[in-house]
XYZ file of C-alpha atoms in Angstrom:
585
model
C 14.651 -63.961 6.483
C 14.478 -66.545 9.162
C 12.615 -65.184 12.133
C 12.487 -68.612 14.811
C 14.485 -71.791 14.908
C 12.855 -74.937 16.563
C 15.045 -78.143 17.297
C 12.837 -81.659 17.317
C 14.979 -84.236 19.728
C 15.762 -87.248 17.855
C 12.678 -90.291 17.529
C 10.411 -88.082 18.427
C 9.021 -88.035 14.793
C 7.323 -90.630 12.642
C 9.854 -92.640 10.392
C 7.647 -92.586 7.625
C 5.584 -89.321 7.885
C 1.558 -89.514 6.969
C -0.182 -87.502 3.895
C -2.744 -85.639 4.481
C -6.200 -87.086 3.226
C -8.981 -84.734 3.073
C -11.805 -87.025 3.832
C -14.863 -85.977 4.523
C -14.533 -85.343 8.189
C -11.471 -83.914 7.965
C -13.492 -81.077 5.432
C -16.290 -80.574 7.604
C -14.065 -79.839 10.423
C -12.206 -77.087 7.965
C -15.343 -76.050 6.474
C -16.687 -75.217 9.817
C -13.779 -72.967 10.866
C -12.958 -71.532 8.079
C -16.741 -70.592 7.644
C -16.790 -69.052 11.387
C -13.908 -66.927 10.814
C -15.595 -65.740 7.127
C -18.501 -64.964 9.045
C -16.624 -62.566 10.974
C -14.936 -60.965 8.692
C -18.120 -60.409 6.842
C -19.325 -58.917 10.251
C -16.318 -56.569 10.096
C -16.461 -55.725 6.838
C -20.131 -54.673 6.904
C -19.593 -52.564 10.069
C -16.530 -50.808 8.361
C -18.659 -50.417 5.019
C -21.402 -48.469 6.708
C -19.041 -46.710 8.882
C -17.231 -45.548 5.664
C -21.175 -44.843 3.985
C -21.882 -42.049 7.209
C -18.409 -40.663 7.071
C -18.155 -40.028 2.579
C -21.784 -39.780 2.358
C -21.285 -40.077 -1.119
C -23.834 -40.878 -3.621
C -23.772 -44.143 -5.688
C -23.362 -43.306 -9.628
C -24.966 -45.169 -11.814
C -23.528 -48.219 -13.603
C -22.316 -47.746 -16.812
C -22.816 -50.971 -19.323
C -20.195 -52.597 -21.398
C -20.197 -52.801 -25.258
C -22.124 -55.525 -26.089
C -20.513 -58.215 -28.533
C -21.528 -58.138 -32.391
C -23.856 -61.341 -32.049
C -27.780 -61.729 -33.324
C -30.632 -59.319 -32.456
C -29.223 -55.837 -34.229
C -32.527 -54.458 -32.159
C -31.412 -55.596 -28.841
C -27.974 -54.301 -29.594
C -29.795 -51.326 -30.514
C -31.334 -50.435 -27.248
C -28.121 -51.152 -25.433
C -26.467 -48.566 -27.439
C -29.194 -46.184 -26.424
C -29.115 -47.003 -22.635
C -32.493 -48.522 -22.572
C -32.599 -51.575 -19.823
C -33.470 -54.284 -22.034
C -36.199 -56.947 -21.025
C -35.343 -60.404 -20.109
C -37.023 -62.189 -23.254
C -34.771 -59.439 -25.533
C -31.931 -60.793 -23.469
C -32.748 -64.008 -24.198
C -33.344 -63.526 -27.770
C -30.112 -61.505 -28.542
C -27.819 -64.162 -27.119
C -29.995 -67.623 -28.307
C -30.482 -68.884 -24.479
C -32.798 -71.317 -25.678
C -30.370 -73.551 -27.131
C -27.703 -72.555 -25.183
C -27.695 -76.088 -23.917
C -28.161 -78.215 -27.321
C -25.376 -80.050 -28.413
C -26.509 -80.344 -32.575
C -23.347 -79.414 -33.971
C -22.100 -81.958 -32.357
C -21.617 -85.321 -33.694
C -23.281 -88.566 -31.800
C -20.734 -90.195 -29.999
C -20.137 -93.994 -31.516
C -20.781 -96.783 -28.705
C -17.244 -97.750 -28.735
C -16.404 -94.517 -27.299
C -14.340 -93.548 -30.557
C -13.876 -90.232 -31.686
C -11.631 -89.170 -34.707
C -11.025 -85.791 -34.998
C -8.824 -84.189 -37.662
C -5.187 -83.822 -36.002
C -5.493 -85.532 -32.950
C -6.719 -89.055 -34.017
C -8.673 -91.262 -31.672
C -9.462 -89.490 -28.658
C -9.774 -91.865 -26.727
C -6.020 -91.560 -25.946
C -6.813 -88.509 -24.560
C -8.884 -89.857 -21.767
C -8.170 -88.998 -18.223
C -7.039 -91.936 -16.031
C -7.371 -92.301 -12.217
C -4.373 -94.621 -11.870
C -1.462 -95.730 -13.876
C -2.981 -99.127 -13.702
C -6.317 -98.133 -15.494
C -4.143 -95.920 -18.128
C -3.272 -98.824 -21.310
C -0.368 -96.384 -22.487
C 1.677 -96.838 -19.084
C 3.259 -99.861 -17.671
C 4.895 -98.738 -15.044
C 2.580 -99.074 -11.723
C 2.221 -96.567 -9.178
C 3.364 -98.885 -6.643
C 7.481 -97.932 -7.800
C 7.037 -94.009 -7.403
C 5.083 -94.448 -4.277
C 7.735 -96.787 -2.638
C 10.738 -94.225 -3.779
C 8.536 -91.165 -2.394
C 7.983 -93.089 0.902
C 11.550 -93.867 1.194
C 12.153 -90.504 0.704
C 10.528 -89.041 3.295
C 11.443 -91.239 5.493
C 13.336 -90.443 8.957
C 15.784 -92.549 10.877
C 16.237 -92.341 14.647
C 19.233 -90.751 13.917
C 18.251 -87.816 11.901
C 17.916 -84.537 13.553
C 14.472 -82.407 12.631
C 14.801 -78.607 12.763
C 12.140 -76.250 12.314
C 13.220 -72.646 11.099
C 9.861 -70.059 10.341
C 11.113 -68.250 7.357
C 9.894 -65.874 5.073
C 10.129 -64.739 1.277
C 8.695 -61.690 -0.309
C 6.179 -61.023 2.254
C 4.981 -65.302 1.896
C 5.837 -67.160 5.218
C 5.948 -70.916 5.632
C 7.713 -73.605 7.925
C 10.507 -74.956 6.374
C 11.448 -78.573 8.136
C 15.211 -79.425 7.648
C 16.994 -82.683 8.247
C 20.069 -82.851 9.640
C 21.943 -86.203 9.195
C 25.141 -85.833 11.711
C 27.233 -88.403 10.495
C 27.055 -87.125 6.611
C 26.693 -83.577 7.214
C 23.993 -83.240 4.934
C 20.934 -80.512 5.542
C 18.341 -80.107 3.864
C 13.965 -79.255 3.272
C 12.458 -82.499 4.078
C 8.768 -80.676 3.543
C 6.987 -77.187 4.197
C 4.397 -75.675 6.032
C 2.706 -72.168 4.289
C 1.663 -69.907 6.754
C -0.952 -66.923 6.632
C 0.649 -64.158 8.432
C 4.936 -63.362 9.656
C 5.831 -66.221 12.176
C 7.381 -64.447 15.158
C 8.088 -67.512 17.743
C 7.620 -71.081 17.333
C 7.572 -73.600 20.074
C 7.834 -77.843 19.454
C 6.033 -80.220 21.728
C 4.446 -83.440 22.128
C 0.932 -83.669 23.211
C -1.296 -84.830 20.801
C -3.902 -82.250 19.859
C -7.149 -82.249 16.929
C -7.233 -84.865 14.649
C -4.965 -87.021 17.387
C -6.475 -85.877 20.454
C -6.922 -88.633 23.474
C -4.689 -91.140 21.358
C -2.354 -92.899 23.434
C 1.801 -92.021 23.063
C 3.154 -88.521 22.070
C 3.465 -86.807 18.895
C 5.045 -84.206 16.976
C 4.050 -80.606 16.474
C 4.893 -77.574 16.524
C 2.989 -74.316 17.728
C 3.683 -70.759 16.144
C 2.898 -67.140 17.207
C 2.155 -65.092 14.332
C 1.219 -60.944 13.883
C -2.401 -62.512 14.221
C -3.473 -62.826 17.774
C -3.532 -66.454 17.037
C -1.919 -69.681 17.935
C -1.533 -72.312 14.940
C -0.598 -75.712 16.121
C 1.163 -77.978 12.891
C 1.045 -81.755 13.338
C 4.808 -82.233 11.444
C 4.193 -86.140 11.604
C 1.588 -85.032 8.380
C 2.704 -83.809 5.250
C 0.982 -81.729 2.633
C -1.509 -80.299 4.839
C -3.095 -77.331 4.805
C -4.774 -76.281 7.868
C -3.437 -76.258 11.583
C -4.558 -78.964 13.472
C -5.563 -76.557 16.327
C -5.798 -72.665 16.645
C -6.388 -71.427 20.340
C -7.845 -67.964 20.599
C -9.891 -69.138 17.282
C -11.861 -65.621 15.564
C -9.951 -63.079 17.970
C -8.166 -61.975 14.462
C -11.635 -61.526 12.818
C -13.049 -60.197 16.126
C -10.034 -57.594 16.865
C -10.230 -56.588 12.856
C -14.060 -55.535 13.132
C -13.031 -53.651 16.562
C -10.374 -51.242 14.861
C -11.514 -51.787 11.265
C -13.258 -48.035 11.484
C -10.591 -46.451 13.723
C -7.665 -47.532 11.474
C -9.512 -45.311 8.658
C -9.675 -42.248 10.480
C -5.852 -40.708 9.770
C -6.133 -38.391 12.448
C -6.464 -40.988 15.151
C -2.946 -42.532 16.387
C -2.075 -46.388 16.041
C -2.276 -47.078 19.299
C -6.044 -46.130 19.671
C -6.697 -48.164 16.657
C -5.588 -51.830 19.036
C -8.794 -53.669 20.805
C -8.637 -53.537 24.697
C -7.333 -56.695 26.865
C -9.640 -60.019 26.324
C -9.554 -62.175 29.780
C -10.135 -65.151 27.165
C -7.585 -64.366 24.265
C -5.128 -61.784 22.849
C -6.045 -58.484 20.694
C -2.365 -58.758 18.985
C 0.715 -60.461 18.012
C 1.660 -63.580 19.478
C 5.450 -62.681 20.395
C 6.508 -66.083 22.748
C 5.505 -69.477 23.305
C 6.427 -72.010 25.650
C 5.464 -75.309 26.544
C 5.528 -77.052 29.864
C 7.528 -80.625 29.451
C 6.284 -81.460 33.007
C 2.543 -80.505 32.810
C 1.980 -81.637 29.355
C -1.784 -79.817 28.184
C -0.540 -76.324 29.231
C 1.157 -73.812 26.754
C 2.140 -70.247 27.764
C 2.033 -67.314 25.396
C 2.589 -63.605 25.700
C 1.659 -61.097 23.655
C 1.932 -57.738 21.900
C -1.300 -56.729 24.398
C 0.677 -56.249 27.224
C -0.855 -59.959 28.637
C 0.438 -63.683 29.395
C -2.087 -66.306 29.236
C -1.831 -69.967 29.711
C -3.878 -72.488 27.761
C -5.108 -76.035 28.359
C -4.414 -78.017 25.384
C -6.882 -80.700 26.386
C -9.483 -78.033 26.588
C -11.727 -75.985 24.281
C -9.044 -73.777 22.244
C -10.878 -70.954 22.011
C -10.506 -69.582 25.572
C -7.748 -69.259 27.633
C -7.732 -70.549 31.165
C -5.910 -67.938 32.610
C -5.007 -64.650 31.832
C -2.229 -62.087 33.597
C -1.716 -58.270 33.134
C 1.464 -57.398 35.359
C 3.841 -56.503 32.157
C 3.244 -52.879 31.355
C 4.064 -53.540 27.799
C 4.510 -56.064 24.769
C 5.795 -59.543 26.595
C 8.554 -60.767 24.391
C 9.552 -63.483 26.747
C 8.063 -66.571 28.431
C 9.728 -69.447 29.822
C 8.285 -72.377 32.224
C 10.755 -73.857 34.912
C 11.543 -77.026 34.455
C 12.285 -78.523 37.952
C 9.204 -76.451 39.309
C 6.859 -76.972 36.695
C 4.597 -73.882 38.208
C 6.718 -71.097 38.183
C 6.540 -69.053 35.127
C 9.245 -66.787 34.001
C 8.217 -63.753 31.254
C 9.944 -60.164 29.803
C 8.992 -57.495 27.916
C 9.600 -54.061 26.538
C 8.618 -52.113 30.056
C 12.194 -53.394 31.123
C 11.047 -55.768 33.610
C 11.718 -59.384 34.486
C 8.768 -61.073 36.295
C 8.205 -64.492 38.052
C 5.406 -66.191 39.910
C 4.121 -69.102 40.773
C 1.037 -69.926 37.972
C -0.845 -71.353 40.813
C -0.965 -67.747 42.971
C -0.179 -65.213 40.755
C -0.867 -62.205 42.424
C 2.814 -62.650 44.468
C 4.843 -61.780 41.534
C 9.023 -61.282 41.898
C 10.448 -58.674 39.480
C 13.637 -57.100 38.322
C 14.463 -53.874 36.972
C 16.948 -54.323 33.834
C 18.663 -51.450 31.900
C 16.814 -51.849 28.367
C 13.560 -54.117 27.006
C 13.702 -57.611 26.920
C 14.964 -59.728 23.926
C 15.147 -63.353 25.438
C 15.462 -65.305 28.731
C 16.433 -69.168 29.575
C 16.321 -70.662 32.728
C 19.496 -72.494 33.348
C 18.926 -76.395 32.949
C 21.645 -77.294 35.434
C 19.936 -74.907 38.205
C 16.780 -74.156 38.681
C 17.322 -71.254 40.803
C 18.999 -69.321 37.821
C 17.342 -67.789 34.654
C 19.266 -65.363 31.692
C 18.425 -62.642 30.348
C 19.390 -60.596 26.945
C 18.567 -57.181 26.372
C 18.409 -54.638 23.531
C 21.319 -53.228 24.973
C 24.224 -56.001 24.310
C 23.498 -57.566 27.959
C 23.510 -61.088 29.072
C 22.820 -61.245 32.269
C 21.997 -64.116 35.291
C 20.280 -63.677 38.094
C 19.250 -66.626 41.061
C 15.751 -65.991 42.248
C 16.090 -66.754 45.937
C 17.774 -63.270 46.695
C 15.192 -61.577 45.223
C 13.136 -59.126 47.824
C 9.763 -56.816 47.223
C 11.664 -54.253 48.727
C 14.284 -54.500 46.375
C 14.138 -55.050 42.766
C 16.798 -54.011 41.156
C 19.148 -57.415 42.108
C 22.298 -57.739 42.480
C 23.354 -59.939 39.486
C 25.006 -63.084 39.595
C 26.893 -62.191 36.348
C 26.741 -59.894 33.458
C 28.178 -59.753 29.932
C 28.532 -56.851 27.683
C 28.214 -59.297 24.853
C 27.558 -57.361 21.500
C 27.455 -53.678 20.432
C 23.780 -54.361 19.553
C 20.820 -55.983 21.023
C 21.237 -59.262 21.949
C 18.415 -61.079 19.628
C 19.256 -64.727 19.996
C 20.007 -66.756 23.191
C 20.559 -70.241 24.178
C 21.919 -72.574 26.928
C 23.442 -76.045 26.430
C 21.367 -78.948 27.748
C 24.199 -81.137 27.956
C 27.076 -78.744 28.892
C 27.130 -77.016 31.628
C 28.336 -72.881 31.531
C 28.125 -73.476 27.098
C 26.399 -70.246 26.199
C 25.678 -69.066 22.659
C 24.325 -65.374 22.042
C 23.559 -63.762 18.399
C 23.096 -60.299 17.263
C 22.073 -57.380 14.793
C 25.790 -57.176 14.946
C 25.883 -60.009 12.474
C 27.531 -61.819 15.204
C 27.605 -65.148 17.124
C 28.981 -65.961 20.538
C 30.411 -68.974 22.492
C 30.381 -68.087 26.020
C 32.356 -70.371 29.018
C 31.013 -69.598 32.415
C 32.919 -71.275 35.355
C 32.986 -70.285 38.877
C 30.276 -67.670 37.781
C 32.871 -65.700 35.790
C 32.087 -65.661 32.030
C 34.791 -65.743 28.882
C 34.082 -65.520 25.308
C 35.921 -68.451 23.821
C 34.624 -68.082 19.757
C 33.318 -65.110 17.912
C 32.132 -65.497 14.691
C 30.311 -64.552 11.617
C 28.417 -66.701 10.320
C 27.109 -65.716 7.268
C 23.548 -65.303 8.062
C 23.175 -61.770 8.241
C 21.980 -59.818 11.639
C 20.916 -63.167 13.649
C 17.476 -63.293 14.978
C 17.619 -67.002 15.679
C 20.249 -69.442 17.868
C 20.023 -72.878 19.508
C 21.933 -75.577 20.252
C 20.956 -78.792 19.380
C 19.141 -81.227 21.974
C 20.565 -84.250 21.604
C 24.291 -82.957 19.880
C 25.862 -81.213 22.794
C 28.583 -79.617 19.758
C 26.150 -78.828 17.310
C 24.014 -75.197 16.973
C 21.685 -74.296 14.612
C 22.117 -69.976 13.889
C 19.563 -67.976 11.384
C 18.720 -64.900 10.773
C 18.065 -61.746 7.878
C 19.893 -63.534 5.318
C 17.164 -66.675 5.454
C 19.718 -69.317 5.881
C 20.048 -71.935 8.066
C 23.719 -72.199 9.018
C 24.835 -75.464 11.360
C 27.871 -74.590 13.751
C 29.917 -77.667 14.532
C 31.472 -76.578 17.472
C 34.151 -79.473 18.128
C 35.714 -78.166 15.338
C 36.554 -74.662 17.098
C 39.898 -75.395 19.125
C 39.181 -72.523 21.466
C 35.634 -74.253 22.299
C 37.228 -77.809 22.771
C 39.618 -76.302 25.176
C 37.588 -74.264 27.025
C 35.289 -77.712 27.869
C 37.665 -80.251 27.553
C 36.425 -81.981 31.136
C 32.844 -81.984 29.392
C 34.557 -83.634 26.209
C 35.552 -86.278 28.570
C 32.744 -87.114 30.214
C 30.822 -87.081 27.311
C 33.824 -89.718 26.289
C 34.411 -87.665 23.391
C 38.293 -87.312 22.026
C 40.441 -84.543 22.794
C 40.537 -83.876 19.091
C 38.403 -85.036 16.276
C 39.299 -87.940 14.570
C 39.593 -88.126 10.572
C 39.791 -91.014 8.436
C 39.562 -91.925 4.904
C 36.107 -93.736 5.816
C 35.146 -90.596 8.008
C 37.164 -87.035 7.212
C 36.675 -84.388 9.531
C 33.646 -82.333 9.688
C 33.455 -78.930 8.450
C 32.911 -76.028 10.746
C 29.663 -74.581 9.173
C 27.232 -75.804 7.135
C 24.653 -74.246 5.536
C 21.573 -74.476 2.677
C 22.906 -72.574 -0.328
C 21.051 -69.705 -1.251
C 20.695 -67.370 -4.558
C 23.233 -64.861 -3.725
C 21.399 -62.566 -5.792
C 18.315 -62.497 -3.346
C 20.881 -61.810 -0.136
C 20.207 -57.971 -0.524
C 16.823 -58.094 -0.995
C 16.813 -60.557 1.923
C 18.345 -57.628 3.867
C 16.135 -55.355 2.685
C 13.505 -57.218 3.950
C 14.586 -57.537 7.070
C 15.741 -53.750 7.544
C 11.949 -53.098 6.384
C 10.537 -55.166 9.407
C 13.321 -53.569 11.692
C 12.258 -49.888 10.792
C 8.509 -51.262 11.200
C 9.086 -52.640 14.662
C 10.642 -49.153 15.970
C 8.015 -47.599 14.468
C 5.369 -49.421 16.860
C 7.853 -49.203 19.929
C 8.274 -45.303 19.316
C 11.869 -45.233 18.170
C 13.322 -43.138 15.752
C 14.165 -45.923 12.746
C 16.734 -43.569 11.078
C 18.739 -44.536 13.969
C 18.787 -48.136 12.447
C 20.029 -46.999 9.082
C 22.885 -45.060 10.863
C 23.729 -47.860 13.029
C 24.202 -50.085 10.078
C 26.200 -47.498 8.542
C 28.664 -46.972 11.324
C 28.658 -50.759 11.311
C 30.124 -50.764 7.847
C 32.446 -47.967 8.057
C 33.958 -49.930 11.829
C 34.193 -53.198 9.534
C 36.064 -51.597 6.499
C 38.352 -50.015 8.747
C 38.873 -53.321 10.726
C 39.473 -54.331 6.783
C 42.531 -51.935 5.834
C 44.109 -52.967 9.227
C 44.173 -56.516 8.693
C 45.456 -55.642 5.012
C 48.358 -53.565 6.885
């Protein structure tokens, strides 16, 4: 399944990406966090050990030895057969340790470095070879295959970069696609493995680690994981293996020697078993990210804890530099403002929709909303406006300047009863104004029209990506959306070629000075409405298997019954099979 999508504007990446080079700097720098975070979890797993000693209080049996094999020294073999320990001279003796290290049977290697041996020849053929230039059996240079991998890899300030977190029996990784426009043609340009499920991913620019205090911008992406840590991925770099940064660095070692001895004790609930709030990082899963385009160094995240905190990427990453607690449950949502690059906009799952100013906090704006929070976006035409999408099927907008503390459940400015599930994907055109797309559980996806605040579905679709956890239009394609979800496919919607959609913004056709219908030629035929990554269609039920397992899990932690997810799915079927035999009437 495909859990986040992540669009990279165009030039913003390398045109002939870097591979990584572990050099020696480079392995000290690994070597030293890895070995920080293993000293942790040694920490951890010595406290749960002994807590586990005082609670069994069982007694350590003694080892039993394995057969020894038939070798010399029938007395040695003798006393292991007995039980006796034997001494370290019979040990020595039974097994010949003494020449354990003499190389007699072996022939003296002639000074030509020629060795026959029966079957194989010379074996000097056999010798291992840096380079193809040192090898006297190849002629071809590395030089070719280099050049053809480099051109390979190579992107054009054309090509479209999306990021989609995806995962395959229970092993999650980054896959990067590349979308050429002109050919239609998507596809992996490299991967990313990740430790733990990817929940949220978030692209920016600011160059961080290896990079850091270099002048221009770069490429990478940050991703909120079930760990309460945030890996940032320089994409420019290929084949690498750790994260350039990762803020809130040991809080998953810290947090797992914290509830390591609670989590063994059955009779004590789940929610006893998470570590308190940390003012300095989070205690659980990384749910949202966002990045401010305006103040460059700071990244939001909220949390599974119940907290939002704000980090200064030009900082130590280990601490946050601020820390708020006014959700009463798991934030799902954060989103900076782009024209007022201070005012922060989060959700979460106690039904609430909160804004403040990140420079005074503690004046906070809130609205009440009629189910827990799946996404928000602030509208990029006004910055007075922000959506929301709940579990309930609801879009809806609200405009910030008639909120009151008097009164918080607002008035909205609009509200759509878009799906007959929650609402798990949102998105608002950047370069069309009142272009909406929403996905669902439902399977489906959603063009919505807004004019004069009055909102009209003008496509409905499925897409063929199963329940849709994932949609976003493109940044610099104003027709193009990328949709993903439990069936871990990425599927590209070309939205010009959806008559409803090129009526419904035909004035933002033309002043994008885009026809009124798209032209085919022989040279250029018209594009296809969807386009996807084939997939195995064998693995499609497992795929949604998978993603009904993490479903059933996630009710589970928010209290819900998850048989009422199986039913659901049910009725779904039985509504669609009936929709069948009318459209066979």
């Amino acid at each position: 399944m495909i859990s986040a999508l992540s669009w990279i504007r165009k030039g913003a990446s390398k045109e002939y990406p870097e591979k990584f080079v572990l050099n020696e700097e480079e392995f000290k720098r690994i070597a030293s966090e890895i070995g920080s975070n293993l000293e942790e979890a040694k920490l951890g797993l010595q406290h749960a050990m002994d807590d586990e000693a005082k609670d069994d209080n069982e007694d350590a049996g003694d080892d039993e030895m394995m057969d020894v094999e038939e070798s010399k020294g029938e007395k040695g073999k003798q006393k292991v057969a007995d039980g006796a320990n034997p001494t370290d001279d019979e040990i020595s003796k039974l097994y010949n340790m003494d020449d354990y290290d003499n190389d007699d049977d072996i022939e003296d290697i002639p000074e030509d470095g020629d060795i026959n041996i029966p079957g194989l020849g010379n074996i000097r053929g056999l010798t291992y070879h840096n380079n193809n230039t040192e090898d006297p059996y190849i002629h071809i240079g590395d030089e070719v295959d280099e050049e053809e991998d480099r051109e390979e890899m190579r992107i054009l300030p054309e090509n479209s970069l999306l990021v989609a977190a995806k995962t395959d029996d229970h092993l999650s990784h980054l896959e990067i696609y590349l979308y050429e426009d002109e050919e239609e043609n998507l596809y992996v340009h490299h991967d990313i493995m990740l430790p733990s499920f990817p929940l949220c991913l978030e692209w920016m620019d600011f160059k961080v680690g290896r990079k850091a205090g270099e002048e221009g911008t770069g490429n990478y992406i940050a991703v909120g994981t079930f760990e309460p840590e945030i890996e940032i991925w320089d994409l420019d770099t290929i084949e690498v293996a750790y994260p350039d940064v990762v803020l809130g660095k040991g809080a998953a070692a810290a947090t797992e020697s914290e509830t390591s001895t609670s989590k063994k004790k059955k009779k004590k609930s789940k929610k006893s078993a998470k570590a308190g709030p940390n003012p300095n990082q989070h205690v659980d899963a990384i749910m949202a990210l966002s990045w401010n385009k305006k103040v460059r160094n700071l990244l939001a995240s909220g949390s599974a804890d119940a907290t939002v905190k704000l980090w200064d990427l030009s900082a130590s990453p280990s601490s946050a530099v601020r820390s708020f607690s006014h959700h009463g449950s798991k934030v799902q949502a954060v989103q900076w403002n782009s024209f007022q690059p201070t005012v922060l906009l989060t959700g979460g799952y106690d039904r609430k929709a909160c804004m403040f100013d990140s420079r005074s906090p503690e004046q906070i704006s809130s609205w009440d909303l009629s189910a827990d929070v799946e996404c928000m976006k602030w509208d990029p035409f006004a910055a007075e406006r922000f959506l929301v999408s709940t579990e309930d099927g609801l879009v809806q907008c609200f405009d910030f300047r008639t909120v009151s503390p008097k009164n918080k459940q607002q008035q909205a400015v609009f509200t759509i009863n878009a799906h007959d599930a929650a609402v798990s994907a949102l998105d608002v055109n950047p370069n069309i104004p009142g272009m909406i797309i929403t996905g669902s559980t439902d399977k489906k996806a959603k063009v919505w029209a807004v004019v004069d605040d009055k909102p009209r579905c003008v496509a409905s679709r499925d897409v063929g990506a199963g329940k849709v956890f994932s949609a976003s239009f493109a940044t610099d394609s104003p027709f193009i959306a990328a949709i993903a979800g439990s069936k871990g496919s990425v599927v590209i919607w070309n939205l010009e070629d959806n008559s409803g959609i090129r009526q419904a913004f035909s004035e933002a056709r033309k002043s994008l000075n885009l026809p009124d219908e798209p032209v085919a030629s022989e040279t250029q035929p018209q594009k296809k409405e969807f386009l996807l990554v084939e997939e195995n269609d064998e693995d499609d039920s497992e795929d949604e298997e998978a993603a009904e397992d993490m479903l059933k899990q996630l009710a589970i932690e928010n209290g819900a019954d998850p048989a009422t997810i199986t039913q659901k799915d049910e009725d779904e079927e039985e509504w669609d099979d009936m929709e069948d035999e009318d459209d066979d009437q």
